GROMACS .gro file of C-alpha atoms in nm:
model
  403
    1MET     CA    1  -4.699   2.652  -1.402
    2SER     CA    2  -4.770   3.022  -1.434
    3TYR     CA    3  -4.854   3.203  -1.780
    4GLN     CA    4  -4.862   3.541  -1.918
    5LEU     CA    5  -5.145   3.682  -2.089
    6TYR     CA    6  -5.103   3.969  -2.387
    7THR     CA    7  -5.256   4.139  -2.621
    8LEU     CA    8  -5.118   4.268  -2.982
    9PRO     CA    9  -5.279   4.608  -3.154
   10SER     CA   10  -5.468   4.387  -3.352
   11GLY     CA   11  -5.671   4.242  -3.071
   12LEU     CA   12  -5.545   3.904  -3.104
   13HIS     CA   13  -5.431   3.739  -2.758
   14VAL     CA   14  -5.140   3.571  -2.712
   15VAL     CA   15  -5.064   3.325  -2.402
   16HIS     CA   16  -4.697   3.244  -2.327
   17ARG     CA   17  -4.658   2.979  -2.084
   18PRO     CA   18  -4.245   2.963  -1.988
   19HIS     CA   19  -4.130   2.608  -1.982
   20ALA     CA   20  -3.736   2.504  -1.940
   21GLY     CA   21  -3.620   2.270  -2.244
   22GLU     CA   22  -3.503   2.248  -2.576
   23VAL     CA   23  -3.829   2.233  -2.746
   24THR     CA   24  -4.106   2.462  -2.790
   25TYR     CA   25  -4.461   2.455  -2.879
   26ALA     CA   26  -4.640   2.742  -3.019
   27GLY     CA   27  -4.981   2.770  -3.240
   28PHE     CA   28  -5.358   2.874  -3.272
   29ALA     CA   29  -5.657   2.818  -3.109
   30ILE     CA   30  -5.945   2.898  -3.303
   31GLY     CA   31  -6.290   2.946  -3.196
   32VAL     CA   32  -6.446   2.771  -3.509
   33GLY     CA   33  -6.563   2.411  -3.588
   34THR     CA   34  -6.805   2.222  -3.788
   35ARG     CA   35  -7.107   2.330  -3.577
   36HIS     CA   36  -7.059   2.705  -3.717
   37GLU     CA   37  -7.096   2.607  -4.098
   38SER     CA   38  -7.380   2.672  -4.293
   39ALA     CA   39  -7.630   2.402  -4.353
   40HIS     CA   40  -7.450   2.354  -4.694
   41HIS     CA   41  -7.140   2.361  -4.624
   42HIS     CA   42  -7.069   2.030  -4.392
   43GLY     CA   43  -6.686   1.952  -4.398
   44LEU     CA   44  -6.587   2.312  -4.488
   45ALA     CA   45  -6.424   2.360  -4.157
   46HIS     CA   46  -6.200   2.052  -4.186
   47LEU     CA   47  -6.144   2.128  -4.528
   48THR     CA   48  -6.038   2.479  -4.429
   49GLU     CA   49  -5.790   2.376  -4.185
   50HIS     CA   50  -5.618   2.106  -4.449
   51MET     CA   51  -5.580   2.419  -4.720
   52LEU     CA   52  -5.403   2.572  -4.477
   53PHE     CA   53  -5.092   2.413  -4.561
   54LYS     CA   54  -5.153   2.433  -4.945
   55GLY     CA   55  -5.004   2.818  -5.030
   56THR     CA   56  -5.044   3.157  -4.913
   57ARG     CA   57  -4.975   3.502  -5.076
   58LEU     CA   58  -4.591   3.444  -5.019
   59ARG     CA   59  -4.556   3.052  -5.006
   60SER     CA   60  -4.602   2.758  -5.202
   61SER     CA   61  -4.733   2.426  -5.026
   62LEU     CA   62  -4.371   2.275  -5.083
   63GLN     CA   63  -4.246   2.592  -4.935
   64ILE     CA   64  -4.457   2.552  -4.633
   65ILE     CA   65  -4.393   2.205  -4.554
   66ARG     CA   66  -3.991   2.243  -4.598
   67ARG     CA   67  -4.002   2.585  -4.373
   68MET     CA   68  -4.014   2.392  -4.062
   69GLU     CA   69  -3.921   2.025  -4.179
   70GLU     CA   70  -3.562   2.117  -4.252
   71VAL     CA   71  -3.512   2.230  -3.906
   72GLY     CA   72  -3.654   1.906  -3.757
   73ALA     CA   73  -3.989   2.072  -3.675
   74GLU     CA   74  -4.371   1.917  -3.668
   75LEU     CA   75  -4.653   2.130  -3.807
   76ASN     CA   76  -4.982   1.994  -3.689
   77ALA     CA   77  -5.332   2.076  -3.711
   78PHE     CA   78  -5.685   1.940  -3.647
   79THR     CA   79  -6.092   2.029  -3.655
   80GLU     CA   80  -6.317   1.976  -3.370
   81LYS     CA   81  -6.705   2.036  -3.334
   82GLU     CA   82  -6.632   2.410  -3.171
   83SER     CA   83  -6.250   2.461  -3.241
   84THR     CA   84  -5.986   2.448  -3.474
   85PHE     CA   85  -5.574   2.404  -3.366
   86VAL     CA   86  -5.293   2.486  -3.598
   87TYR     CA   87  -4.952   2.440  -3.404
   88CYS     CA   88  -4.585   2.395  -3.464
   89ILE     CA   89  -4.300   2.180  -3.237
   90PHE     CA   90  -3.974   2.316  -3.294
   91PRO     CA   91  -3.636   2.334  -3.151
   92LYS     CA   92  -3.651   2.638  -2.907
   93ALA     CA   93  -3.394   2.854  -3.147
   94HIS     CA   94  -3.630   2.847  -3.483
   95PHE     CA   95  -3.919   3.032  -3.263
   96ASN     CA   96  -3.958   3.326  -3.501
   97ARG     CA   97  -3.928   3.081  -3.795
   98ALA     CA   98  -4.244   2.893  -3.644
   99ALA     CA   99  -4.466   3.193  -3.542
  100ASN     CA  100  -4.397   3.377  -3.886
  101LEU     CA  101  -4.503   3.095  -4.077
  102LEU     CA  102  -4.796   3.035  -3.852
  103PHE     CA  103  -4.946   3.396  -3.881
  104ASP     CA  104  -4.859   3.352  -4.262
  105ILE     CA  105  -5.076   3.009  -4.291
  106VAL     CA  106  -5.374   3.163  -4.092
  107GLN     CA  107  -5.389   3.498  -4.220
  108HIS     CA  108  -5.290   3.457  -4.596
  109SER     CA  109  -5.400   3.110  -4.699
  110ARG     CA  110  -5.482   3.156  -5.110
  111PHE     CA  111  -5.707   2.833  -5.165
  112PRO     CA  112  -5.543   2.749  -5.500
  113GLU     CA  113  -5.774   2.530  -5.697
  114GLU     CA  114  -5.532   2.271  -5.842
  115GLU     CA  115  -5.429   2.199  -5.452
  116LEU     CA  116  -5.821   2.230  -5.365
  117ALA     CA  117  -5.885   1.944  -5.603
  118LYS     CA  118  -5.662   1.713  -5.474
  119GLU     CA  119  -5.714   1.779  -5.131
  120LYS     CA  120  -6.101   1.707  -5.194
  121THR     CA  121  -6.039   1.366  -5.306
  122VAL     CA  122  -5.802   1.277  -5.016
  123ILE     CA  123  -6.078   1.385  -4.783
  124ILE     CA  124  -6.353   1.200  -4.991
  125ASP     CA  125  -6.148   0.900  -4.961
  126GLU     CA  126  -6.118   0.927  -4.580
  127ILE     CA  127  -6.517   0.969  -4.572
  128ASN     CA  128  -6.546   0.661  -4.756
  129SER     CA  129  -6.287   0.466  -4.562
  130TYR     CA  130  -6.541   0.513  -4.252
  131ARG     CA  131  -6.783   0.305  -4.398
  132ASP     CA  132  -6.490  -0.032  -4.327
  133ASN     CA  133  -6.484   0.096  -3.981
  134PRO     CA  134  -6.793   0.058  -3.772
  135SER     CA  135  -6.674   0.111  -3.456
  136GLU     CA  136  -6.618   0.485  -3.539
  137LEU     CA  137  -6.877   0.532  -3.788
  138ILE     CA  138  -7.129   0.434  -3.495
  139PHE     CA  139  -7.011   0.770  -3.342
  140ASP     CA  140  -7.067   0.966  -3.612
  141GLU     CA  141  -7.437   0.821  -3.660
  142PHE     CA  142  -7.502   0.853  -3.286
  143GLU     CA  143  -7.425   1.218  -3.250
  144ASN     CA  144  -7.613   1.276  -3.564
  145ILE     CA  145  -7.935   1.128  -3.438
  146LEU     CA  146  -7.872   1.259  -3.067
  147PHE     CA  147  -7.843   1.641  -3.224
  148ARG     CA  148  -8.075   1.608  -3.506
  149ASN     CA  149  -8.109   1.917  -3.795
  150HIS     CA  150  -7.850   2.059  -3.609
  151PRO     CA  151  -7.468   2.152  -3.665
  152LEU     CA  152  -7.314   1.944  -3.369
  153GLY     CA  153  -7.464   1.626  -3.524
  154HIS     CA  154  -7.303   1.663  -3.858
  155ASN     CA  155  -6.969   1.478  -3.950
  156ILE     CA  156  -6.676   1.663  -3.952
  157LEU     CA  157  -6.545   1.530  -4.251
  158GLY     CA  158  -6.868   1.618  -4.426
  159THR     CA  159  -7.035   1.425  -4.696
  160GLU     CA  160  -6.877   1.356  -5.011
  161GLY     CA  161  -7.148   1.598  -5.194
  162SER     CA  162  -7.061   1.868  -4.964
  163VAL     CA  163  -6.695   1.863  -5.004
  164SER     CA  164  -6.712   1.788  -5.388
  165ARG     CA  165  -6.930   2.135  -5.390
  166THR     CA  166  -6.681   2.333  -5.196
  167THR     CA  167  -6.514   2.620  -5.401
  168GLY     CA  168  -6.185   2.816  -5.319
  169GLN     CA  169  -6.436   3.121  -5.257
  170MET     CA  170  -6.616   2.960  -5.001
  171GLY     CA  171  -6.289   2.857  -4.825
  172ARG     CA  172  -6.159   3.208  -4.840
  173ASN     CA  173  -6.506   3.364  -4.714
  174PHE     CA  174  -6.470   3.132  -4.424
  175LEU     CA  175  -6.170   3.196  -4.317
  176ARG     CA  176  -6.218   3.599  -4.353
  177ARG     CA  177  -6.537   3.546  -4.171
  178HIS     CA  178  -6.390   3.293  -3.854
  179TYR     CA  179  -6.016   3.342  -3.844
  180ARG     CA  180  -6.027   3.690  -3.692
  181PRO     CA  181  -5.828   3.824  -3.419
  182ASP     CA  182  -6.080   3.832  -3.188
  183ASN     CA  183  -6.188   3.444  -3.260
  184MET     CA  184  -5.833   3.337  -3.184
  185ILE     CA  185  -5.560   3.299  -2.930
  186PHE     CA  186  -5.214   3.217  -3.017
  187PHE     CA  187  -5.052   3.050  -2.731
  188ILE     CA  188  -4.708   2.908  -2.653
  189THR     CA  189  -4.550   2.671  -2.415
  190GLY     CA  190  -4.171   2.703  -2.370
  191GLU     CA  191  -3.884   2.935  -2.441
  192ALA     CA  192  -3.987   3.236  -2.678
  193ASP     CA  193  -3.829   3.590  -2.719
  194LEU     CA  194  -4.134   3.799  -2.727
  195SER     CA  195  -3.929   4.132  -2.651
  196ASP     CA  196  -3.976   4.258  -3.034
  197TRP     CA  197  -4.356   4.182  -2.982
  198PRO     CA  198  -4.596   4.480  -2.904
  199LEU     CA  199  -4.755   4.328  -2.624
  200THR     CA  200  -4.984   4.472  -2.383
  201PRO     CA  201  -5.049   4.258  -2.057
  202VAL     CA  202  -5.393   4.162  -1.992
  203GLU     CA  203  -5.489   4.275  -1.661
  204GLY     CA  204  -5.592   4.003  -1.403
  205ASN     CA  205  -5.458   3.779  -1.664
  206ARG     CA  206  -5.788   3.610  -1.788
  207LEU     CA  207  -5.985   3.673  -2.073
  208ARG     CA  208  -6.312   3.815  -2.010
  209HIS     CA  209  -6.507   3.717  -2.288
  210PRO     CA  210  -6.418   3.340  -2.394
  211MET     CA  211  -6.567   3.241  -2.724
  212SER     CA  212  -6.916   3.219  -2.762
  213THR     CA  213  -7.146   2.955  -2.966
  214PRO     CA  214  -7.497   2.915  -3.082
  215HIS     CA  215  -7.737   2.710  -2.852
  216ALA     CA  216  -7.789   2.339  -2.866
  217ALA     CA  217  -8.050   2.162  -3.013
  218ASP     CA  218  -8.362   2.016  -2.891
  219ALA     CA  219  -8.361   1.680  -2.670
  220VAL     CA  220  -8.405   1.363  -2.873
  221LEU     CA  221  -8.635   1.099  -2.676
  222PRO     CA  222  -8.475   0.748  -2.574
  223ARG     CA  223  -8.519   0.490  -2.819
  224THR     CA  224  -8.325   0.173  -2.976
  225ILE     CA  225  -8.199   0.192  -3.324
  226ARG     CA  226  -8.049  -0.116  -3.530
  227ARG     CA  227  -7.863  -0.071  -3.852
  228HIS     CA  228  -7.787  -0.411  -4.049
  229LYS     CA  229  -7.398  -0.370  -4.116
  230ASP     CA  230  -7.328  -0.728  -4.185
  231THR     CA  231  -7.062  -0.718  -3.924
  232TYR     CA  232  -6.886  -0.998  -3.726
  233GLN     CA  233  -6.937  -0.816  -3.399
  234HIS     CA  234  -7.240  -0.604  -3.268
  235HIS     CA  235  -7.140  -0.239  -3.205
  236ILE     CA  236  -7.324  -0.110  -2.918
  237LEU     CA  237  -7.347   0.256  -2.837
  238MET     CA  238  -7.577   0.406  -2.551
  239GLY     CA  239  -7.602   0.747  -2.406
  240GLY     CA  240  -7.736   1.092  -2.372
  241ARG     CA  241  -7.725   1.446  -2.334
  242ALA     CA  242  -7.507   1.577  -2.075
  243TYR     CA  243  -7.309   1.877  -1.920
  244SER     CA  244  -7.168   2.146  -2.098
  245LEU     CA  245  -6.819   2.289  -2.039
  246HIS     CA  246  -6.937   2.564  -1.827
  247ASP     CA  247  -7.122   2.334  -1.570
  248GLU     CA  248  -6.992   2.265  -1.247
  249ARG     CA  249  -7.126   1.898  -1.250
  250ARG     CA  250  -6.910   1.822  -1.547
  251ILE     CA  251  -6.621   1.758  -1.264
  252PRO     CA  252  -6.855   1.431  -1.110
  253LEU     CA  253  -6.946   1.345  -1.404
  254THR     CA  254  -6.604   1.317  -1.534
  255LEU     CA  255  -6.532   1.109  -1.228
  256LEU     CA  256  -6.867   0.898  -1.265
  257SER     CA  257  -6.760   0.840  -1.598
  258ASN     CA  258  -6.400   0.682  -1.511
  259ILE     CA  259  -6.516   0.487  -1.270
  260LEU     CA  260  -6.807   0.314  -1.531
  261GLY     CA  261  -6.575   0.300  -1.822
  262GLY     CA  262  -6.238   0.489  -1.807
  263PRO     CA  263  -5.905   0.367  -1.938
  264GLY     CA  264  -5.841   0.170  -1.610
  265MET     CA  265  -5.877  -0.221  -1.646
  266ASN     CA  266  -6.059  -0.191  -1.324
  267SER     CA  267  -6.358   0.064  -1.450
  268ARG     CA  268  -6.672  -0.127  -1.358
  269LEU     CA  269  -6.785  -0.224  -1.693
  270ASN     CA  270  -6.450  -0.338  -1.795
  271LEU     CA  271  -6.453  -0.585  -1.480
  272SER     CA  272  -6.809  -0.696  -1.552
  273LEU     CA  273  -6.840  -0.728  -1.936
  274ARG     CA  274  -6.519  -0.847  -1.990
  275GLU     CA  275  -6.326  -0.988  -1.688
  276GLU     CA  276  -6.610  -1.176  -1.521
  277HIS     CA  277  -6.841  -1.263  -1.822
  278GLY     CA  278  -6.607  -1.258  -2.143
  279TYR     CA  279  -6.886  -1.071  -2.327
  280ALA     CA  280  -6.664  -0.770  -2.455
  281TYR     CA  281  -6.316  -0.715  -2.566
  282ASN     CA  282  -6.343  -0.346  -2.560
  283VAL     CA  283  -6.634  -0.130  -2.352
  284GLU     CA  284  -6.566   0.219  -2.277
  285SER     CA  285  -6.759   0.532  -2.133
  286ASN     CA  286  -6.734   0.871  -2.297
  287TYR     CA  287  -6.788   1.228  -2.163
  288THR     CA  288  -6.742   1.531  -2.414
  289PRO     CA  289  -6.881   1.833  -2.311
  290TYR     CA  290  -6.952   2.116  -2.580
  291SER     CA  291  -6.983   2.505  -2.468
  292ASP     CA  292  -7.370   2.473  -2.434
  293THR     CA  293  -7.432   2.111  -2.414
  294GLY     CA  294  -7.234   1.784  -2.364
  295ILE     CA  295  -7.258   1.369  -2.464
  296CYS     CA  296  -7.219   1.081  -2.213
  297SER     CA  297  -7.202   0.755  -2.376
  298ILE     CA  298  -7.114   0.367  -2.366
  299TYR     CA  299  -6.974   0.207  -2.618
  300LEU     CA  300  -6.884  -0.180  -2.673
  301GLY     CA  301  -6.816  -0.436  -2.913
  302CYS     CA  302  -6.948  -0.820  -2.851
  303SER     CA  303  -7.056  -1.111  -3.053
  304PRO     CA  304  -7.434  -1.122  -3.146
  305ARG     CA  305  -7.513  -1.399  -2.916
  306HIS     CA  306  -7.382  -1.210  -2.608
  307ALA     CA  307  -7.535  -0.849  -2.698
  308ASP     CA  308  -7.869  -0.881  -2.491
  309ALA     CA  309  -7.681  -0.998  -2.189
  310ALA     CA  310  -7.412  -0.747  -2.227
  311MET     CA  311  -7.680  -0.452  -2.264
  312GLU     CA  312  -7.844  -0.589  -1.966
  313LEU     CA  313  -7.523  -0.545  -1.745
  314VAL     CA  314  -7.446  -0.210  -1.873
  315ARG     CA  315  -7.773  -0.097  -1.740
  316LYS     CA  316  -7.715  -0.285  -1.415
  317GLU     CA  317  -7.383  -0.113  -1.341
  318LEU     CA  318  -7.561   0.246  -1.456
  319ARG     CA  319  -7.877   0.171  -1.184
  320ARG     CA  320  -7.550   0.036  -0.937
  321LEU     CA  321  -7.429   0.438  -0.987
  322ILE     CA  322  -7.754   0.584  -0.937
  323ASP     CA  323  -7.872   0.379  -0.640
  324GLU     CA  324  -7.578   0.274  -0.462
  325PRO     CA  325  -7.379   0.582  -0.336
  326LEU     CA  326  -6.986   0.489  -0.312
  327THR     CA  327  -6.812   0.368  -0.003
  328PRO     CA  328  -6.564   0.616   0.121
  329VAL     CA  329  -6.319   0.386   0.028
  330GLU     CA  330  -6.429   0.338  -0.300
  331LEU     CA  331  -6.485   0.728  -0.344
  332GLU     CA  332  -6.137   0.771  -0.209
  333SER     CA  333  -5.950   0.512  -0.437
  334ALA     CA  334  -6.151   0.664  -0.732
  335LYS     CA  335  -6.048   1.035  -0.699
  336ARG     CA  336  -5.683   0.922  -0.637
  337GLN     CA  337  -5.728   0.710  -0.970
  338LEU     CA  338  -5.825   1.025  -1.178
  339LYS     CA  339  -5.568   1.248  -1.032
  340GLY     CA  340  -5.322   1.009  -1.109
  341GLN     CA  341  -5.439   0.989  -1.463
  342LEU     CA  342  -5.413   1.368  -1.490
  343ILE     CA  343  -5.066   1.368  -1.354
  344VAL     CA  344  -4.987   1.137  -1.637
  345SER     CA  345  -5.173   1.305  -1.906
  346ALA     CA  346  -4.974   1.640  -1.780
  347ASP     CA  347  -4.647   1.489  -1.833
  348SER     CA  348  -4.710   1.490  -2.193
  349ARG     CA  349  -4.541   1.806  -2.320
  350GLU     CA  350  -4.802   1.837  -2.627
  351THR     CA  351  -5.096   1.716  -2.437
  352SER     CA  352  -5.045   1.992  -2.183
  353PHE     CA  353  -4.999   2.246  -2.456
  354ILE     CA  354  -5.303   2.181  -2.637
  355ALA     CA  355  -5.491   2.161  -2.302
  356LEU     CA  356  -5.352   2.550  -2.241
  357GLY     CA  357  -5.512   2.630  -2.569
  358LYS     CA  358  -5.818   2.488  -2.517
  359SER     CA  359  -5.868   2.626  -2.157
  360MET     CA  360  -5.818   2.982  -2.281
  361LEU     CA  361  -6.046   2.938  -2.565
  362HIS     CA  362  -6.311   2.820  -2.383
  363TYR     CA  363  -6.286   2.966  -2.018
  364GLY     CA  364  -6.051   3.248  -2.078
  365LYS     CA  365  -5.790   3.117  -1.814
  366TYR     CA  366  -5.592   2.805  -1.742
  367ASP     CA  367  -5.609   2.642  -1.403
  368PRO     CA  368  -5.341   2.427  -1.292
  369LEU     CA  369  -5.346   2.088  -1.158
  370PRO     CA  370  -5.402   2.155  -0.788
  371VAL     CA  371  -5.729   2.359  -0.881
  372LEU     CA  372  -5.891   2.071  -1.031
  373PHE     CA  373  -5.728   1.840  -0.775
  374ARG     CA  374  -5.926   2.078  -0.516
  375GLN     CA  375  -6.274   2.039  -0.720
  376ILE     CA  376  -6.231   1.668  -0.748
  377GLU     CA  377  -6.178   1.639  -0.356
  378ALA     CA  378  -6.495   1.852  -0.319
  379ILE     CA  379  -6.685   1.541  -0.478
  380THR     CA  380  -6.939   1.400  -0.250
  381ALA     CA  381  -7.113   1.001  -0.286
  382ASP     CA  382  -7.458   1.162  -0.295
  383GLN     CA  383  -7.343   1.403  -0.555
  384LEU     CA  384  -7.211   1.131  -0.808
  385CYS     CA  385  -7.568   0.906  -0.718
  386ASP     CA  386  -7.744   1.262  -0.796
  387VAL     CA  387  -7.550   1.331  -1.123
  388ALA     CA  388  -7.612   0.953  -1.200
  389ALA     CA  389  -7.941   0.974  -1.180
  390GLU     CA  390  -7.944   1.272  -1.406
  391VAL     CA  391  -7.715   1.169  -1.689
  392LEU     CA  392  -7.729   0.779  -1.668
  393GLU     CA  393  -8.081   0.704  -1.635
  394PRO     CA  394  -8.079   0.375  -1.851
  395ASP     CA  395  -8.420   0.416  -1.960
  396ALA     CA  396  -8.380   0.727  -2.092
  397MET     CA  397  -8.085   0.671  -2.330
  398LEU     CA  398  -8.045   0.647  -2.695
  399THR     CA  399  -7.923   0.307  -2.816
  400LEU     CA  400  -7.751   0.258  -3.160
  401ILE     CA  401  -7.661  -0.074  -3.237
  402TYR     CA  402  -7.497  -0.203  -3.551
  403CYS     CA  403  -7.572  -0.537  -3.623
   0.00000   0.00000   0.00000
């Protein structure tokens, strides 16, 4: 599906991907996340995202809610380590209403003190609730250890102390510093009349300068850390640094992670740990690339008596990927499965819409599925072994255990 790329007089880029249907998606992809926070302002990016809906110069919090809800639309937002997304899903007839509201909340949020106090309480409750969910908490602590003393390692929510210290002026300063036209993209999927917008087409339909970010933290030496959490299960996370968003090896690593512990029940870890040995109900492999680094990890939950055996099985599967090239049949099957998963995922309009925003933000362009499929088809068995040796060496991994 093709798209058009424009620029407004302010310098803001606008991306429109036409799509027939009764629903349109529109929003801002903003090149700021928790890694851009200063040392004493952890959680400010996330709190700022929340406060966008709490009042502008033109509208109160209630008016913001009603503006789109009364026409059946949905207004959403989320914060990540390197980006923030604010978007709306609405009947196509209400494009102007949605666009006006989105521009208003992104440009003119006031951070009213009474709303800020309420929102800080909500977020602090959310922070405390994580203590009751070790399967999520372990990922936050793992990143904090892996990216020690670096903004990438900080919890997106922040801490109770950092959130409590946040003032409206801090939020307004953060908004002014990062929510700039040259650091945002307004993107649309669906039908939208842009005839009255003062748009200039972008030559080549590609951004020349995607968003930039700081350099990643120094590497962490492999070790095993145990935390006593008084839980029934052992929660185990093993992994380390991986390739960035701009490394061509990210595609082979994505395929490897899918083979190892992807969502399919035929993943090697699921077949070994769950189906064959019954050691773990949930086991998965995850690969998260950032602009200048990445994380590849394996998570599993199991009973204490099976923990050591389960970890040894994980190491065995990692060594298999390093030492034993996939057969032609295995490689073709793995590629076919990954491509099929991407097709199914792209069928979700919202998922496809967010993918458009992320791709434009990070790469300055959006490649259709056939381009990605050609990259997947070019992967060789030897290349997978090389990538596995570099990223999935078990003796080089950090291991965090909640027991």
